[in-house]
Coordinates of C-alpha atoms and ligand atoms in Angstrom, one line a residue:
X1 CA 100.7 114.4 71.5
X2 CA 102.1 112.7 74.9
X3 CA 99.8 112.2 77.7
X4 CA 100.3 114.4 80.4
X5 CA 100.9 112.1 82.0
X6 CA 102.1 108.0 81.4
X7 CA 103.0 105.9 84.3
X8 CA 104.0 102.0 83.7
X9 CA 104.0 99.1 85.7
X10 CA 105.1 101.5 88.7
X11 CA 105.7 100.2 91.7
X12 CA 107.6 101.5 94.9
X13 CA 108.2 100.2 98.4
X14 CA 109.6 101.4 101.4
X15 CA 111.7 99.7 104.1
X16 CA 111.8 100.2 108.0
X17 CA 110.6 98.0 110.4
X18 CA 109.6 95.6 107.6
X19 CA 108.5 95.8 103.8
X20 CA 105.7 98.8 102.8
X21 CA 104.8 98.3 98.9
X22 CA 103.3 101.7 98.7
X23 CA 102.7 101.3 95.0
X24 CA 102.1 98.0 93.3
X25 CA 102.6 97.9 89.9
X26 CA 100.4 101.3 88.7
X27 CA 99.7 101.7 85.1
X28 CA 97.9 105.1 84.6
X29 CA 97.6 107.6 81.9
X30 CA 96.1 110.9 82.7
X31 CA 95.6 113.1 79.2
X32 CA 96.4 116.8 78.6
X33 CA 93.4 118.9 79.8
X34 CA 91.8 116.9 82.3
X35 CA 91.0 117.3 86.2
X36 CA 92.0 114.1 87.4
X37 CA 91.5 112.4 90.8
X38 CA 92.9 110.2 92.8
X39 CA 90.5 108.8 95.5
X40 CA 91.4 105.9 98.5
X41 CA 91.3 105.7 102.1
X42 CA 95.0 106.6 104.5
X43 CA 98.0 104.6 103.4
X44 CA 96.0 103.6 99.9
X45 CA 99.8 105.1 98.0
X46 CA 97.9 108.6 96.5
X47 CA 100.8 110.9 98.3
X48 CA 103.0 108.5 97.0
X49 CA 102.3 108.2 93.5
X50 CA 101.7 112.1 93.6
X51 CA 105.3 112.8 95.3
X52 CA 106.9 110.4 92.2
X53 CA 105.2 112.4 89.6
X54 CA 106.1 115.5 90.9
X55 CA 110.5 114.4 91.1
X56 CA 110.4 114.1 95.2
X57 CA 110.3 110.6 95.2
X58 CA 112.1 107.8 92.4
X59 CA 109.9 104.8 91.4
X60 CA 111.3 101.4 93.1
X61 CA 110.5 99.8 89.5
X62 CA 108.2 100.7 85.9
X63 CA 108.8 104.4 84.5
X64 CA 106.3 107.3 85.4
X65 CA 106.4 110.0 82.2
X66 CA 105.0 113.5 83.2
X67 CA 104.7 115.9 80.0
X68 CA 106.9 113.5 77.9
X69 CA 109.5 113.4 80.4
X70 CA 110.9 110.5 82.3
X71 CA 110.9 111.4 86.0
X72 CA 114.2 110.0 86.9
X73 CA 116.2 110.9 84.0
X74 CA 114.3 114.6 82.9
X75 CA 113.5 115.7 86.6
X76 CA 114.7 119.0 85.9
X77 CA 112.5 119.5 82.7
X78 CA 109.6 118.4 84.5
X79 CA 110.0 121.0 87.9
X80 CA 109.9 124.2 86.0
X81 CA 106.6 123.0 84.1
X82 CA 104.6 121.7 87.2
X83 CA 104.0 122.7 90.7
X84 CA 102.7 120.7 93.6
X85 CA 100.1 121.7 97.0
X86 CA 100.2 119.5 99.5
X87 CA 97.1 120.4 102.1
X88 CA 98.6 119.4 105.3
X89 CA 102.4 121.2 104.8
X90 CA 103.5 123.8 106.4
X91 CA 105.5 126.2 103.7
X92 CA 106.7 129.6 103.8
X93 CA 108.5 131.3 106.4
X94 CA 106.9 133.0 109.5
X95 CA 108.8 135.9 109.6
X96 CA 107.6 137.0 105.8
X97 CA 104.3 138.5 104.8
X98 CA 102.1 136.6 102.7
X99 CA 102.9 138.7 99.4
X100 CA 106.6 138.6 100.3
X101 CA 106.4 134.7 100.6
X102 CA 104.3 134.5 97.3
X103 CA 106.8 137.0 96.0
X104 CA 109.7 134.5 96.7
X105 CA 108.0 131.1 95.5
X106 CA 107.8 133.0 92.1
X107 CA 111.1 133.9 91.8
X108 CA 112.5 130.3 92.9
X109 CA 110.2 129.6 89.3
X110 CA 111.4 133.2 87.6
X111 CA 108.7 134.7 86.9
X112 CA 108.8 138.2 85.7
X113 CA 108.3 140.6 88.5
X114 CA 105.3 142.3 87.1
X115 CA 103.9 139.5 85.8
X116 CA 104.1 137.6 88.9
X117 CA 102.8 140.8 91.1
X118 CA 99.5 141.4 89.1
X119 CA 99.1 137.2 89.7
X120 CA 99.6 137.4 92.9
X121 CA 97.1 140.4 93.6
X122 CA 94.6 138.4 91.6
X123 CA 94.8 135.1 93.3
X124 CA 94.9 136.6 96.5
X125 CA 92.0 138.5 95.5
X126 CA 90.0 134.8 94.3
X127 CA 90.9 133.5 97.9
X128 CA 89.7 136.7 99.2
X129 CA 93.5 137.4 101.4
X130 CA 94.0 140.3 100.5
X131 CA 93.3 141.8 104.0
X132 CA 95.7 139.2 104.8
X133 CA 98.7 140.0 102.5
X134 CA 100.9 141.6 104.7
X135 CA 100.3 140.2 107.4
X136 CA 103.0 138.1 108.7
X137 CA 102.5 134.5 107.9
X138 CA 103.1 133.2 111.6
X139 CA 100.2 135.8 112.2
X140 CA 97.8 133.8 110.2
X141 CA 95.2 131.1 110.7
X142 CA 96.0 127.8 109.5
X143 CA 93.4 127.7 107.1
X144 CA 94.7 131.2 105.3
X145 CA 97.9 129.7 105.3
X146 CA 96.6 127.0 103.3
X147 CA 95.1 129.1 101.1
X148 CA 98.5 131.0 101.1
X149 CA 99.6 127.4 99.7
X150 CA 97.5 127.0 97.0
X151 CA 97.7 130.0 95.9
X152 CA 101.3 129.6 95.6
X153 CA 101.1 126.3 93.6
X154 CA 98.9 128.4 91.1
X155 CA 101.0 131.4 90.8
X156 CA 104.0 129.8 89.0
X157 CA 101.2 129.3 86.3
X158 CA 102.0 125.5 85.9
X159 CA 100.9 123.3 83.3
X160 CA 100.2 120.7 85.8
X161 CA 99.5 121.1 88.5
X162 CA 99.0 118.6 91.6
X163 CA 97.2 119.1 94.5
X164 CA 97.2 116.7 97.8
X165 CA 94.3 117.1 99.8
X166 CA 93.5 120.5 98.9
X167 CA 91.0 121.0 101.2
X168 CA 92.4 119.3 103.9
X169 CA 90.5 120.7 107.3
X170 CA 89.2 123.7 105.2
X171 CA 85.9 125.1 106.6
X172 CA 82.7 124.4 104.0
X173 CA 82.6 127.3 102.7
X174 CA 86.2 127.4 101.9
X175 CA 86.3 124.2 100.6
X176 CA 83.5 125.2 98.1
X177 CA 85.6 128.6 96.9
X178 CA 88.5 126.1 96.4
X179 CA 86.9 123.7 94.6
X180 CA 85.2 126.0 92.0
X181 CA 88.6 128.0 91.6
X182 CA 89.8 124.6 90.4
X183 CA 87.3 123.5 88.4
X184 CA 87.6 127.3 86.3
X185 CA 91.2 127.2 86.0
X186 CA 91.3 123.5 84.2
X187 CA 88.2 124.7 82.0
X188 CA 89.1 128.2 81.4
X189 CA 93.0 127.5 80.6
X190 CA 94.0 125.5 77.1
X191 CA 95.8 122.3 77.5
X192 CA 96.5 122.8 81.9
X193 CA 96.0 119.5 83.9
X194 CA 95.2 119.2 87.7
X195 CA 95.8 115.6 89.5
X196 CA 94.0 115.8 93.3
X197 CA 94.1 113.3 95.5
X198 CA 91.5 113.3 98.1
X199 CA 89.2 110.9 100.5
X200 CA 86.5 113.0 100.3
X201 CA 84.0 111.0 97.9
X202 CA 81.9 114.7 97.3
X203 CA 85.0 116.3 96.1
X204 CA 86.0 113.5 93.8
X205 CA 82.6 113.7 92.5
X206 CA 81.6 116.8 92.0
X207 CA 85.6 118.2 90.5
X208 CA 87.0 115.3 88.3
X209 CA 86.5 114.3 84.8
X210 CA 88.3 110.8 85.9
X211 CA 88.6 109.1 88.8
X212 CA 91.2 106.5 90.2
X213 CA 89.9 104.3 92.9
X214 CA 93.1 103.3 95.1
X215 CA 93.6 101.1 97.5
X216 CA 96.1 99.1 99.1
X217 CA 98.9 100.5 96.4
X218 CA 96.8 99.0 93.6
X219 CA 94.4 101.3 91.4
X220 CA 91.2 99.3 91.4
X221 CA 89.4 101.0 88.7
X222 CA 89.8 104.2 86.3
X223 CA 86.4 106.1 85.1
X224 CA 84.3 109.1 85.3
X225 CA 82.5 109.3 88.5
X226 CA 79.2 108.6 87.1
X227 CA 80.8 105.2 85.5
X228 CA 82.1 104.6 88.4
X229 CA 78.9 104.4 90.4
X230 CA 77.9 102.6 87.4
X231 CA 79.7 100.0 88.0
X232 CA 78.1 100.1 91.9
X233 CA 75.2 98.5 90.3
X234 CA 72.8 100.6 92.2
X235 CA 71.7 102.4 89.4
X236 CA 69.1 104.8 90.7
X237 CA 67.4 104.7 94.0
X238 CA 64.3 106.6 94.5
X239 CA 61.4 106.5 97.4
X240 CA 57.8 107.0 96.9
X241 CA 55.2 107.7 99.4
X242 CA 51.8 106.4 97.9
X243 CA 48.5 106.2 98.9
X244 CA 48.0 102.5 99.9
X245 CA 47.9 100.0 96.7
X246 CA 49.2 96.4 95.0
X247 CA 52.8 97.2 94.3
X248 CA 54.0 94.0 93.2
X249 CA 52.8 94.7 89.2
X250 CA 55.6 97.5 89.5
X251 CA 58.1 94.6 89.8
X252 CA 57.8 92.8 86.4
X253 CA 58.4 96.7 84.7
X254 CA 61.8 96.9 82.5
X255 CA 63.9 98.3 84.2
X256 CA 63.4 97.8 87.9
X257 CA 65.3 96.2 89.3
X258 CA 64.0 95.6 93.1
X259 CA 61.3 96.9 95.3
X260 CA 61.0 96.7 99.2
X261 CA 57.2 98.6 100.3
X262 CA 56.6 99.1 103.5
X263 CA 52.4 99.7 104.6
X264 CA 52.1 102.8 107.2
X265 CA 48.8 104.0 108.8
X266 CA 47.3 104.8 105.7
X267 CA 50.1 105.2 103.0
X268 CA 52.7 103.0 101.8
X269 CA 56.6 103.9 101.6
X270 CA 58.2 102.0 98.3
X271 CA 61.9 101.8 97.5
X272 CA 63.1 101.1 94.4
X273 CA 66.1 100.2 92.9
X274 CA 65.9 101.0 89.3
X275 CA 68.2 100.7 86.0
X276 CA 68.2 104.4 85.3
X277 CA 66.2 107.3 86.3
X278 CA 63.7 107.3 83.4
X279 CA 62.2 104.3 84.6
X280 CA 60.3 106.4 87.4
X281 CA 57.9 107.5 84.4
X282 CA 56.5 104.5 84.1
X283 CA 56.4 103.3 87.3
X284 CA 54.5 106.5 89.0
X285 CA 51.8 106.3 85.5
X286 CA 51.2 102.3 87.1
X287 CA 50.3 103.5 90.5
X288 CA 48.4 106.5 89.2
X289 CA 46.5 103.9 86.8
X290 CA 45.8 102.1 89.6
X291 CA 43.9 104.2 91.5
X292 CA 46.4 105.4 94.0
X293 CA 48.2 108.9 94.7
X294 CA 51.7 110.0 94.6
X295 CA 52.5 112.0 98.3
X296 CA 55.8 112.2 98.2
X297 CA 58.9 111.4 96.2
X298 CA 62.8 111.4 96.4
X299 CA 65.5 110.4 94.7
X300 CA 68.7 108.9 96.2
X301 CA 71.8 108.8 93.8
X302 CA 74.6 105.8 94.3
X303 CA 77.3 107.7 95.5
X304 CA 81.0 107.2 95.2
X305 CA 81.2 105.1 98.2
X306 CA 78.8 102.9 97.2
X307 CA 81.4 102.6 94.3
X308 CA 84.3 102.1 96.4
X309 CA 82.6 99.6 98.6
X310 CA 81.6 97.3 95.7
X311 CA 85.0 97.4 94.4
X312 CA 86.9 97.0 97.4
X313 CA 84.4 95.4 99.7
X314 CA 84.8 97.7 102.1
X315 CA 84.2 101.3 103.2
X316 CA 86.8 104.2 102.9
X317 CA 86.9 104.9 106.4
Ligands
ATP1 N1 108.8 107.7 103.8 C1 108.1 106.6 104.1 N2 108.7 105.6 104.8 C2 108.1 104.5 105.1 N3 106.8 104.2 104.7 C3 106.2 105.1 104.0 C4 106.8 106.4 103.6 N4 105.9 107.1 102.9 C5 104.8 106.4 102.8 N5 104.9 105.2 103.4 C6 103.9 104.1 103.5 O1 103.4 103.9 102.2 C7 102.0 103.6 102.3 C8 101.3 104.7 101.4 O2 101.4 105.9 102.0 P1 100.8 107.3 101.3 O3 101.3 108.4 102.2 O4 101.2 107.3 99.9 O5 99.2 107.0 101.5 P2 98.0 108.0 101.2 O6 97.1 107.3 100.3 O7 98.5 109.4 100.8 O8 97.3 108.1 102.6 P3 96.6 109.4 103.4 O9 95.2 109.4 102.9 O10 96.7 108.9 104.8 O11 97.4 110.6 103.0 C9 101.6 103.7 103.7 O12 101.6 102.4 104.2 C10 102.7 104.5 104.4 O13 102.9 104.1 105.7
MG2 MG1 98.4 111.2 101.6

């Protein structure tokens, strides 16, 4: 079976006042079924590389394959089996309702009319517009809109879909609606793909199966987020609020890797940096052997940043 999608040695540039290399020599391969994400800061290429997959944009050089089809030659094959959101675009026209927009971006994919209807009423149903469905789309807030969007990128019932920057200025709770709607549509549908890009390091986290770390046109490193924080070499973090005592036997355990405590007015505050969370077991049955008490403790995870910081050397902002 062909990856859903196969790019190689990819590259594209753009010129204007001077040379932009948007995309320097990508190799990717995303397989069939998984919620894939592409995280880097503004200008990293992720719009790029996601406009190229989806036929808007031809590569400068190397060959992008999207469901066994060659984007340049097989566009055609490719448009009918895929759609693509973009958060910040404005689509649709003003004058329609929502359903009668919906209706249209359907029919530009013919669907069947019930079939399409009854998808329609459910999705906006899931993004909870259906108060808003005949309301005139210049009527609407720019955040229903949006959600006007992706629901239209859903209700052509792609087998790939793309998504760029889904929750792009969407409230929290919005954002969270979204992000569990995609999550549920990967999981509950055999063999359907979803390629996000985002900057927000939660999103990546907490949606994709795979991540790609981009930057500067160049994907940095490929992995699941919790590799990827891996490779942060933070391990785990956690902080403990003692009763006073002699941390430094807590060093020499296996598994810890580095230890900063700090003596307050009667109680100590100990960071650790450990290999993995089960070290903490043996590290709070040394203090408790030792006389002293456990307060408090909490646990602070690497994060994707972190990640991105030790691969790039710098933040995502
Ligand atoms: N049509 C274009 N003409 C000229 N340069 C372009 C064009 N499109 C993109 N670029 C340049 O290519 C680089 C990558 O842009 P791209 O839009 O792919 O970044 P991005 O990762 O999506 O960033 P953001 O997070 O800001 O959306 C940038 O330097 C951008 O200025
Ligand atoms: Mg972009």
């Amino acid at each position: 079976m062909a990856p859903a999608i196969e790019v190689r040695s990819l590259s594209r540039s753009f010129s204007g006042r001077g040379e932009t290399l948007a995309l320097d020599n990508v190799d990717l391969t995303v397989e069939e079924g998984e919620l894939f994400g592409l995280l880097g800061p503004n200008g990293a290429g992720k719009t790029t590389l996601i406009k190229i997959l989806s036929t808007l944009l031809l590569p400068s050089s190397g060959t992008a394959r999207v469901l066994g089809h060659d984007v340049d030659a097989d566009a055609k094959l490719i448009r009918k089996r895929i759609n693509m959101v973009s958060g910040g675009e404005i689509s649709g026209y003003g004058l329609l309702t929502i359903r009668e927009n919906l209706w249209m971006f359907t029919q530009f994919y013919g669907v069947p009319g019930k079939v399409a209807n009854e998808r329609i009423d459910s999705l906006l149903e899931t993004f909870g517009l259906q108060d808003k469905a005949d309301a005139k789309l210049r009527t609407v807030s720019t955040g229903q809109r949006q959600k006007m969007n992706i629901i239209r990128g859903f209700a052509t019932d792609p087998e790939l879909i793309f998504l760029d920057e889904p929750t792009l200025g969407l409230d929290v709770t919005t954002s969270i609606a979204i992000r569990n709607y995609l999550r549920r549509w990967v999981r509950e549908r055999e063999g359907r793909t979803m390629m996000l890009t985002t900057h927000y390091m939660l999103e990546a986290d907490e949606l994709c199966d795979r991540v790609a770390i981009i930057d500067r046109g160049r994907i940095v490193a490929v992995d699941t987020p919790a590799g990827l924080k891996r490779r942060a070499g933070s391990g785990s973090s956690f902080l403990i609020e003692t009763t006073p005592f002699d941390p430094e036997p807590i060093r020499s355990l296996p598994g810890v890797r580095g230890l900063t405590a700090r003596p307050a007015e009667g109680h100590m505050s100990v960071r650790l940096a450990l290999d993995d969370e089960s070290v903490i077991a043996d590290v709070i049955s040394s203090i408790v052997s030792s006389g002293a008490k456990v307060i408090g403790l909490s646990k602070n995870e690497p994060t994707l940043e972190d990640a991105f910081m030790h691969l790039v050397g710098r933040g995502l902002e």
